[in-house]
Amino acid sequence: MKYVVWFSEISRDDIPIAGGKGANLGEMTQLGLPVPPGFVVTADTYWEFITRTGLKDAIFKILRETNVDDTDQLERNAKRIQDLILNTRIPTDIEMHIVEAYRKLCNEVGGGKPVYVAVRSSATAEDLPEASFAGQQETYLDVIGEEEVVKNVQRCWASLFTPRAIFYREKQGFPHEKVKLAAVVQKMVESEVSGVMFTASPTGDTSKIIIEAAYGLGEVVVGGKVTPDTYVIDKESLKIISKNIAKQTWKIARAPGGKGTARYEIPEELQDKQKLPDDKIIELAKLGLKTERHYGHPQDMEWAYENGKLYIVQSRAITTLKLKEKVEKEREEEIKGEVLTRGLPASPGIATGPVKIVLSLDELDKVQDGDILVTTMTNPDMVPAMKRAAAIVTDEGGMTCHAAIVSRELGIPAVVGTGNITKLVKDGDIITVDATKGIIYKGEVKIEKEAELDLSELPKTKTKIYLNLGVPDMAEKYAKLPVDGVGLMREEFIIATYIKKHPLKAIEEGKAEEWVDKLAEGIAKVCKTFYPRPVVLRFSDFKTNEYRDLEGGEKYEPEENNPMLGWRGCSRYYSPQYEPAFRLELKAVKKVRDSGLDNLWVMLPFVRKQEEVRKILEIMKEEGLERGEKFKVWIMAEVPSVALLAEEFAELVDGFSIGSNDLTQLVLGVDRDSDMLGRMGLFDEKDPAVKRAISMIIHGARKKGKTVSLCGQAPSNYPEFARFLVEQGITSISVNPDAVAKVKKVVAEAEKELGMEN
Ligand code: PEP
Ligand code: MG
């Protein structure tokens, strides 16, 4: 067996010994690309190490005894295995193979002096060479010296046993013994200039190459932290067609002393200069062309320029997401039109039409088919007019406000939170709404629509994909989508569009039965259309301000200073004023289920305390609705108390659905309806604190063996967010109809990378 192989000795067929990453570097080296030199400590070396030291039996014994659904036990045992690997001395002869290879590398590129290297995990799986294990690819940068290199190879080996890696192998039914780990040891490039290269224009135009370049290490370009130079090259003539030089005031480079990185100011005279000279641009484009031809697909490559020499650090097929970002950037540059204002892109799509301003409810009839509804803020009574509109534009509101959510369910383009649209236009003005970007143009402007994904070609996913759907009229249209059911049916939408009357008024008028029948009818419509797929009905989550406009609402909805934090969701159901109305909601559910539609499950919104759940379950029982094999009761996880006490809440119910809209509002203390905070970017589901809370909920639920879903806007607005949810182990994701295809694709890709595919 070979303990160590050099990049020049391997190719893409060598995944079994070098892992995916190692084999790819080998292939690129074979192709003649200037890959920073290095070697791979083979998967066999790892195997030899755990066999000769007797660790193998100990490791697999611990794994056999681990129940991966018990998070504490999983974490404890993963740590035990990692400690075993890290604290066991590598047999001297094996160690010497690694040390000798490193010395050789130092001789070749450092003139005998120790050189900085990156040590990267490169996992492999017997019999399944194509399996990808991206979840466990640990990388250690800025490693120097023989001892450190050996130590970091050992750390890579240990990284095969992180709790997450164990969990996914187990979940996928992948025998642990079949997965091995190679370690790549590669010279670090200390680049003066670096960047990315796409060998096809993101619009799908394969005749162009796009290069982006910035000073310093590549992470600023890849991470989008600075605006790079952009060079466009014609593939056939290899001529530079355009250059866009961006000002760069700071960069990232190796920190003094060599460990880690630091931020440096760029001297003023260099800030506006072209980062990469023309001849190097052409040289790079040629390398890109060569790589694309070799692999047969357009490539997304990372490159670095050090001491006058170009290196190719990474090359992979262009992913759809990267493409999309670039398409959007280019689209915006190409569109010629006078921008009136901008807002938040709440519901995607493009429309042109005459403006109809609606400032009070009696103006609703003005809105005819094809008009653009312009208003300060929508409310539930406007839904019939919203349905007729070609697009909706509002002054107020954030990405998760009423107008945003309803427009997406109705499939109507909407831009919210412009701050001023009602002041900028008058009835009859023609405007064009690009709700995919959140831009309003004066007059008619031609904007190309994004190509839609082909639903028939969507991959299957293990993570269930549900739909957010509360407007029953839309059920038939969306039932054809490849979804596993309805993950969020907001009951208050049915009440506002179907019944329009406040339940307490119906009781007062002696018309409670009629009210129940109407609600049951709306719910049944969705359940029937989706049968046998589950439909999760969320009991009403009235906010006093939004729903005062229901018939009779003023009498029953108190004026509150902070309705978002007020008498909403669960707190109503057991309070004496609303309990009789809650019982009507329950009667409607019972009626639908008794009619044979047993795919109806329920969910409690805005849960603050465990005690509330207990009380409500009791009331439900009195109305003949008890949790069971065929009747699931979930709670929404949207108040941070549920994240902090996830395990305790899990004891009470069958599952959770994370409401990222309210959770973000409450973790960050940002009013989700505020257009100002929204435009400032403060309402951000991707904030690490929000993600931490989400992760706590998922882990708490899983630990207790409960289902955990997410039904807020986050993955619909940012399909990449779904990747994070899959990594955390979510069971299902519920999204808006227009987001199904994109989210499904991202989920499938993430599952593949995590080795979770079917
Ligand atoms: C949420 O808070 O994320 C949610 C889905 O509920 P709503 O948007 O109706 O408050
Ligand atoms: Mg909510």
PDB file of C-alpha atoms in Angstrom, residues 466-467 469-470 475 484-490 494 522-538 589 592-593 597-603 630-632 634:
ATOM      1  CA  TYR A 466     -44.768  21.341   2.417  1.00  0.00           C
ATOM      2  CA  LEU A 467     -46.748  24.311   1.178  1.00  0.00           C
ATOM      3  CA  LEU A 469     -51.483  27.881   1.920  1.00  0.00           C
ATOM      4  CA  GLY A 470     -54.273  29.639   3.761  1.00  0.00           C
ATOM      5  CA  ALA A 475     -55.826  24.925  -3.261  1.00  0.00           C
ATOM      6  CA  ASP A 484     -45.837  16.425   0.660  1.00  0.00           C
ATOM      7  CA  GLY A 485     -48.801  18.364   2.011  1.00  0.00           C
ATOM      8  CA  VAL A 486     -49.728  21.738   3.469  1.00  0.00           C
ATOM      9  CA  GLY A 487     -47.414  22.663   6.331  1.00  0.00           C
ATOM     10  CA  LEU A 488     -49.142  25.896   7.287  1.00  0.00           C
ATOM     11  CA  MET A 489     -52.764  26.799   6.696  1.00  0.00           C
ATOM     12  CA  ARG A 490     -53.283  30.136   8.444  1.00  0.00           C
ATOM     13  CA  ILE A 494     -59.884  31.571   5.788  1.00  0.00           C
ATOM     14  CA  GLY A 522     -62.923  26.308   3.823  1.00  0.00           C
ATOM     15  CA  ILE A 523     -60.724  23.828   5.683  1.00  0.00           C
ATOM     16  CA  ALA A 524     -62.369  20.829   4.014  1.00  0.00           C
ATOM     17  CA  LYS A 525     -61.760  22.300   0.581  1.00  0.00           C
ATOM     18  CA  VAL A 526     -57.993  22.262   1.156  1.00  0.00           C
ATOM     19  CA  CYS A 527     -58.004  18.870   2.913  1.00  0.00           C
ATOM     20  CA  LYS A 528     -60.007  17.255   0.144  1.00  0.00           C
ATOM     21  CA  THR A 529     -57.830  18.676  -2.608  1.00  0.00           C
ATOM     22  CA  PHE A 530     -54.626  17.495  -0.967  1.00  0.00           C
ATOM     23  CA  TYR A 531     -55.943  14.193   0.437  1.00  0.00           C
ATOM     24  CA  PRO A 532     -54.255  11.968   1.633  1.00  0.00           C
ATOM     25  CA  ARG A 533     -51.349  14.380   2.105  1.00  0.00           C
ATOM     26  CA  PRO A 534     -51.496  16.009   5.559  1.00  0.00           C
ATOM     27  CA  VAL A 535     -52.801  19.542   5.983  1.00  0.00           C
ATOM     28  CA  VAL A 536     -51.622  21.350   9.100  1.00  0.00           C
ATOM     29  CA  LEU A 537     -54.224  23.893  10.123  1.00  0.00           C
ATOM     30  CA  ARG A 538     -52.953  26.594  12.393  1.00  0.00           C
ATOM     31  CA  VAL A 589     -61.930  20.877  12.921  1.00  0.00           C
ATOM     32  CA  VAL A 592     -63.993  18.104   8.983  1.00  0.00           C
ATOM     33  CA  ARG A 593     -62.241  15.137  10.594  1.00  0.00           C
ATOM     34  CA  LEU A 597     -60.811  13.929   6.139  1.00  0.00           C
ATOM     35  CA  ASP A 598     -58.371  12.486   8.669  1.00  0.00           C
ATOM     36  CA  ASN A 599     -55.438  14.187   6.946  1.00  0.00           C
ATOM     37  CA  LEU A 600     -56.232  17.301   8.967  1.00  0.00           C
ATOM     38  CA  TRP A 601     -53.724  18.042  11.748  1.00  0.00           C
ATOM     39  CA  VAL A 602     -53.566  21.152  13.883  1.00  0.00           C
ATOM     40  CA  MET A 603     -51.007  23.599  15.203  1.00  0.00           C
ATOM     41  CA  LYS A 630     -53.868   9.790  13.242  1.00  0.00           C
ATOM     42  CA  PHE A 631     -54.301  13.221  14.751  1.00  0.00           C
ATOM     43  CA  LYS A 632     -51.144  15.206  15.279  1.00  0.00           C
ATOM     44  CA  TRP A 634     -47.915  20.639  16.653  1.00  0.00           C
TER      45      TRP A 634
END
